Coordinates of C-alpha atoms and ligand atoms in Angstrom, one line a residue:
X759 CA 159.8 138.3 72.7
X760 CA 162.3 136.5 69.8
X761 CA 161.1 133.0 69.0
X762 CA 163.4 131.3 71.1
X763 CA 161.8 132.8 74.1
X764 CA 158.4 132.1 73.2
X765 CA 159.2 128.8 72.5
X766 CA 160.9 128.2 75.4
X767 CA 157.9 129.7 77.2
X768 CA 155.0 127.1 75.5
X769 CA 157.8 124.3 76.3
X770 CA 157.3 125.0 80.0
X771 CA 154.2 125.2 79.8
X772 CA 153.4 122.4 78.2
X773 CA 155.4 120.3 80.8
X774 CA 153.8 121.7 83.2
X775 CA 150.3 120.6 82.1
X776 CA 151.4 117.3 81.6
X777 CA 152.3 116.9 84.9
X778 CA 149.0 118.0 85.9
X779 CA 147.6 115.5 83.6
X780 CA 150.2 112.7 85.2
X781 CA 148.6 113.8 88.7
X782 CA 144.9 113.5 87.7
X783 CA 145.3 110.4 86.5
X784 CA 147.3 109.0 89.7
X785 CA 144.7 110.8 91.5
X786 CA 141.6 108.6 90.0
X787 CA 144.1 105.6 89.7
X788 CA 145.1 105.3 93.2
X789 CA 141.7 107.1 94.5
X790 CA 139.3 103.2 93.5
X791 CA 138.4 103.8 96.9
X792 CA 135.1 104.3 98.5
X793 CA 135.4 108.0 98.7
X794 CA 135.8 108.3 94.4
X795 CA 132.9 106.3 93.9
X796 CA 131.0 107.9 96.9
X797 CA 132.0 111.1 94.9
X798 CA 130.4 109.8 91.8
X799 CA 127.3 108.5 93.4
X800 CA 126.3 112.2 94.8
X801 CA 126.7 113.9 92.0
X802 CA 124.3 111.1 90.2
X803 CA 122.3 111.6 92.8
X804 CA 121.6 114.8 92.3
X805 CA 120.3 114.1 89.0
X806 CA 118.6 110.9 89.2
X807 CA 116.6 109.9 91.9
X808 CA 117.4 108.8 95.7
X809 CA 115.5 105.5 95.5
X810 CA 117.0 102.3 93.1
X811 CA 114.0 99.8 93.8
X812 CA 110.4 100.0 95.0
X813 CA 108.5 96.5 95.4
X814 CA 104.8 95.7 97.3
X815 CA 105.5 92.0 98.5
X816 CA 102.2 89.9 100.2
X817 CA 100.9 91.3 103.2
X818 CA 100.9 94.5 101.5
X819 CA 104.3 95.9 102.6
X820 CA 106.4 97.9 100.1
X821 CA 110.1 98.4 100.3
X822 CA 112.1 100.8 98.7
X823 CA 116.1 100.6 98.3
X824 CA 118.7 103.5 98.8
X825 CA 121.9 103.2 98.4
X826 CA 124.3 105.0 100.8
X827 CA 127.8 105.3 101.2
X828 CA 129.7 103.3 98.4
X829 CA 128.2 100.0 98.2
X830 CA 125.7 99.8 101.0
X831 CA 121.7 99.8 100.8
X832 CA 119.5 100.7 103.8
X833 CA 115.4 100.0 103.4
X834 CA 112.4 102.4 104.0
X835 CA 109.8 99.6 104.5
X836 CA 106.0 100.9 104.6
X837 CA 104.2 98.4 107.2
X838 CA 100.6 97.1 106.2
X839 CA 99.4 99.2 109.5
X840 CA 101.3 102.3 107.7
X841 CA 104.0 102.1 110.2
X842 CA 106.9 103.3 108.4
X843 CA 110.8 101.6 109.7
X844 CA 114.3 102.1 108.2
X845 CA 116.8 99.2 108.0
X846 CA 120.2 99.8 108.5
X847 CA 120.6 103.6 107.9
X848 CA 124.2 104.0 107.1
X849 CA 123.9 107.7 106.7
X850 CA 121.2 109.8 107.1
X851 CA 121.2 112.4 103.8
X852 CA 120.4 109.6 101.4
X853 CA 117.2 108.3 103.6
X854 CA 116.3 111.8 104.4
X855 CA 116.2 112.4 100.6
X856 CA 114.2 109.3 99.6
X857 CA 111.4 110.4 102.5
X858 CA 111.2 113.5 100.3
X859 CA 111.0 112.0 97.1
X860 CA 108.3 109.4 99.0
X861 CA 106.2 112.7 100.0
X862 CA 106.6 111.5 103.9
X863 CA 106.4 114.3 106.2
X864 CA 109.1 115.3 108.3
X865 CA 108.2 113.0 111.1
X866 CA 107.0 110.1 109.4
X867 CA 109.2 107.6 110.3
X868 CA 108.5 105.3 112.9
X869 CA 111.0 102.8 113.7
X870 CA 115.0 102.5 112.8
X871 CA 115.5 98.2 113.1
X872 CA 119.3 97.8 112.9
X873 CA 120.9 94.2 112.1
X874 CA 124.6 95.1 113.9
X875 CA 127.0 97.8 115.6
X876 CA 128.8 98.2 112.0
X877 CA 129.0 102.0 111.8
X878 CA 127.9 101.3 107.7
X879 CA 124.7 100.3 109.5
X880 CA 123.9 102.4 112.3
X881 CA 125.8 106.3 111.0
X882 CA 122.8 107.7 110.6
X883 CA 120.7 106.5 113.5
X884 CA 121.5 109.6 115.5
X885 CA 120.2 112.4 112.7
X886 CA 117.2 110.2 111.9
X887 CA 116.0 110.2 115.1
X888 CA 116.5 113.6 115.7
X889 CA 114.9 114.6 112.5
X890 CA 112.1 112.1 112.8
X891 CA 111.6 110.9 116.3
X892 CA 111.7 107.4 115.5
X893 CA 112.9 104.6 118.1
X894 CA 115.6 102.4 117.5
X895 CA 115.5 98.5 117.7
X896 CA 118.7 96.6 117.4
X897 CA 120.4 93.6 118.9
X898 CA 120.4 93.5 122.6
X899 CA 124.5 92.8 123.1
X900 CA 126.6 95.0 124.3
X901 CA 125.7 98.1 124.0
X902 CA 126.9 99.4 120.6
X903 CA 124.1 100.2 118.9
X904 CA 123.8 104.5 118.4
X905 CA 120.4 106.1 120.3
X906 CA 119.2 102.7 121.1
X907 CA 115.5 102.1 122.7
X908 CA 114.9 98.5 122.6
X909 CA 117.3 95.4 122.2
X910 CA 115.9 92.7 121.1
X911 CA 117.4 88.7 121.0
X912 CA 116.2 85.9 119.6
X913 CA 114.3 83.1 121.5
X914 CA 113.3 85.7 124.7
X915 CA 109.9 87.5 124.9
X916 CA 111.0 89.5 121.4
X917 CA 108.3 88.4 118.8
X918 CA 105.7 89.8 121.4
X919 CA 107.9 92.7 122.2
X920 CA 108.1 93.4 118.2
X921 CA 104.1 92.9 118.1
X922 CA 103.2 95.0 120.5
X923 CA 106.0 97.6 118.6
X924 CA 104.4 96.7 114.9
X925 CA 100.9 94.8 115.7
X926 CA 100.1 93.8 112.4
X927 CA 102.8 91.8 111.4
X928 CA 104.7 89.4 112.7
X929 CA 108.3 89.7 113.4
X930 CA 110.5 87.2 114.1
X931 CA 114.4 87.8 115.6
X932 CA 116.8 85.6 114.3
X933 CA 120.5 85.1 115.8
X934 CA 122.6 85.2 112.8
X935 CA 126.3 85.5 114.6
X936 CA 129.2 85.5 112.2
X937 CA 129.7 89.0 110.8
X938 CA 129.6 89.9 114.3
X939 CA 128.7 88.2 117.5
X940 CA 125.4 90.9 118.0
X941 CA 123.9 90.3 114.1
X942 CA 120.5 89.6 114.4
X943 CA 118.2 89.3 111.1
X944 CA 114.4 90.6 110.8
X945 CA 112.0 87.8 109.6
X946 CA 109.0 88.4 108.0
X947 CA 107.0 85.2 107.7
X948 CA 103.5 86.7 106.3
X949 CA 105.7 88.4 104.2
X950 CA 108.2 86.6 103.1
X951 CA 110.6 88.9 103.1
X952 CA 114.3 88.8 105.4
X953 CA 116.6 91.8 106.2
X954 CA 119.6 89.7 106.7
X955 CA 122.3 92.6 107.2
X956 CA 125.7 91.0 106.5
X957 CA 125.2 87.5 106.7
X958 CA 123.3 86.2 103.5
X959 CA 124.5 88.2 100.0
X960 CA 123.8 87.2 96.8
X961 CA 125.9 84.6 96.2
X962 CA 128.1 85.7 99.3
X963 CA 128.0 85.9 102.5
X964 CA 129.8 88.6 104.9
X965 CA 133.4 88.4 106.5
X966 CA 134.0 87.0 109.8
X967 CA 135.0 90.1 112.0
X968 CA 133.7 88.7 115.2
X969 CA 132.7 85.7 115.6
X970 CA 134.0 82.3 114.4
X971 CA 133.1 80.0 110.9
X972 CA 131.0 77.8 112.7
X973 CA 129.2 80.4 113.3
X974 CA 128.7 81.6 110.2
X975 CA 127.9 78.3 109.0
X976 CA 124.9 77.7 111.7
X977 CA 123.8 81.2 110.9
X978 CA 123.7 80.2 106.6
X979 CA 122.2 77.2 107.9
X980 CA 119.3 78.9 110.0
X981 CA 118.5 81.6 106.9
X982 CA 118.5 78.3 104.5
X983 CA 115.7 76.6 106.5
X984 CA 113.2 79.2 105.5
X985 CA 110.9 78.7 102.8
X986 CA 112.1 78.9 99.4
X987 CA 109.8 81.8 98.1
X988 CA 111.7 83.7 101.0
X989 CA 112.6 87.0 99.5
X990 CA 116.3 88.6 101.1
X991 CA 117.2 91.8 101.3
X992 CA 120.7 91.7 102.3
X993 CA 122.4 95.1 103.1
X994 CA 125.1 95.7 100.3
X995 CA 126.1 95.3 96.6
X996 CA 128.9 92.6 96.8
X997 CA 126.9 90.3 94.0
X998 CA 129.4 90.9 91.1
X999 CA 132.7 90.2 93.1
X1000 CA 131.0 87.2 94.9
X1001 CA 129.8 85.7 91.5
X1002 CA 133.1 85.6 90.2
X1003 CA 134.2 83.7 93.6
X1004 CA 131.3 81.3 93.3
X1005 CA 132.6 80.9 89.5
X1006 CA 135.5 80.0 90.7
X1007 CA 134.2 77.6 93.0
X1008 CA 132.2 75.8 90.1
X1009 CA 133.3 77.0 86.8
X1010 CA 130.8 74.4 85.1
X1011 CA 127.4 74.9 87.2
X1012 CA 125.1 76.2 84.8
X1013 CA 122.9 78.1 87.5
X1014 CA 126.2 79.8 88.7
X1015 CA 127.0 80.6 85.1
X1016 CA 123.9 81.9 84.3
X1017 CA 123.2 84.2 87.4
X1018 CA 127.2 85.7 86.6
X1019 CA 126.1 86.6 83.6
X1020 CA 122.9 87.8 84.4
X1021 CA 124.7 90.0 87.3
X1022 CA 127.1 91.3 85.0
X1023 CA 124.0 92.8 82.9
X1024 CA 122.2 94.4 85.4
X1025 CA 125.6 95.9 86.8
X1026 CA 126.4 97.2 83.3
X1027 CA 123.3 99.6 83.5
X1028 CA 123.7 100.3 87.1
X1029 CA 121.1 98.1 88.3
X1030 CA 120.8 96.6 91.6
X1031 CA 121.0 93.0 92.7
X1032 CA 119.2 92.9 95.5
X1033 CA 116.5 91.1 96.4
X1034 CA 117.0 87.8 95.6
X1035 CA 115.1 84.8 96.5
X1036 CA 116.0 82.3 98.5
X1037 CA 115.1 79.0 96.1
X1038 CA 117.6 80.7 93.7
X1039 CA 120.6 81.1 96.0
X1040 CA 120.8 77.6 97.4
X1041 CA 121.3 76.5 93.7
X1042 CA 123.9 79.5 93.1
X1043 CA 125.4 80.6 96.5
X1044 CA 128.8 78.7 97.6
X1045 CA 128.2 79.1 101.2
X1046 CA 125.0 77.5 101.6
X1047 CA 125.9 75.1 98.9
X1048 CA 128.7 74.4 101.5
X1049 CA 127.9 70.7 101.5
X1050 CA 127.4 70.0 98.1
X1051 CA 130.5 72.0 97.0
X1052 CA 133.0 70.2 99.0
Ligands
LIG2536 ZN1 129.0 94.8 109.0
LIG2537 FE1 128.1 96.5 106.1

């Protein structure tokens, strides 16, 4: 081969890795999607653990966080009468995971409580309950709710219905419509703790898909009439984009400035956002500072 050839050779090749090159990077550019970070999430999770957050709250009743799909969290909550429920199981390979890493046996789960029909809530009813043999409480409306055993409502013969499921603990329904017209939340007053789904986020609170803002707005208003030490475990990782809103909102609130920036930390390292307390979004959350805003 003279020269010419073989430089006429590394010139096409060269081209021909650029273009590769040019195709990766549309690939990751136009691929911002759920599925690339969903990508990136499994393969951390094979190296990290499946769990982001463990907390034992009054009443003795841990929770532990996993994060599913791309932004979501689902709960595995460990009762004070060692029932053991899941909240909002997206999918069922992360949950199945952190029951492993948690030591739980096969069968150990008792309960799946879901807040709505999203399937980001309720994909991995069906494998949960075949793994474990659980029952599944959701919102009685409709009937969209995967493997469903029970529907429950608000204001009907629920909290005894949930008593007689839970015994120890008390566990109140409340209507939250908005999101959708079946959301319900899971209150627990000894506790202190709320599972509000897609209603209440840190600093946010979910689109309207179903039902109408007045709605929402009733449904903000209900979650802000519980006590302040109220602890709220909402069901995704929305806090940095809603902080930015609620900067935008009030640019010179200091507790909106300070909880930006303090989201933006935790965010940096990966950390979650969720919990939050109550006492802490009514000074920093837009839509239950509705009144004061406008
Ligand atoms: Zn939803
Ligand atoms: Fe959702």
């Amino acid at each position: 081969m003279c020269v010419c050839e073989f430089l006429d050779c590394f010139l096409e090749f060269a081209a021909k890795i650029q273009n590769a090159h040019r195709s990766f990077r549309r690939f990751i550019r136009t691929n911002t999607s759920a599925s690339w970070t969903t990508m990136r999430k499994r393969l951390l999770s094979t190296i990290s653990s499946s769990i982001s957050k463990s907390k034992t709250h009054k009443n003795n009743i841990t929770v532990h966080q996993i994060p599913c799909l791309s932004d979501n969290y689902a709960y595995l909550v460990e009762l004070k009468n060692g029932k053991r429920v899941c909240v909002d199981p997206s999918e069922s390979d992360p949950i199945v995971s952190a029951m492993k890493d948690l030591g739980w046996e096969n069968n150990s789960l008792d309960f799946i409580w879901n807040t709505h029909h999203h399937y980001d809530h309720v994909g991995g009813n069906k494998e949960l309950k075949e793994y474990t043999g659980c029952f599944v409480i959701g919102p009685d409306y409709g009937s969209d709710i995967p493997e469903i055993d029970v529907g429950i409502r608000e204001n009907r013969d629920d909290e005894e219905k949930m008593s007689f499921l839970h015994d120890t603990e008390t566990i109140q329904v409340l209507a939250l419509p908005g999101h959708t017209l079946d959301h319900i939340g899971f209150y627990l007053p000894e506790s202190g703790l709320l599972f509000s789904g897609d209603t209440l986020f840190a600093m946010g609170c979910g689109r309207l898909f179903e039902g109408t803002a007045e709605q929402m707005y009733e449904s903000l208003q209900k979650i802000s009439n519980l006590p302040d030490n109220t602890i709220v475990y909402a069901a995704h990782e929305y806090t940095q984009d809603n902080a930015r809103f609620a900067l935008s909102e009030e640019p010179s609130n200091q507790d909106v400035l300070d909880r930006s920036d303090h989201v933006n930390e935790l965010r940096s390292r990966d950390e979650t956002t969720v919990p939050f307390d109550l006492a802490q979004e009514r000074k920093t959350n837009p839509f239950l500072r509705a009144a004061d805003v406008e």
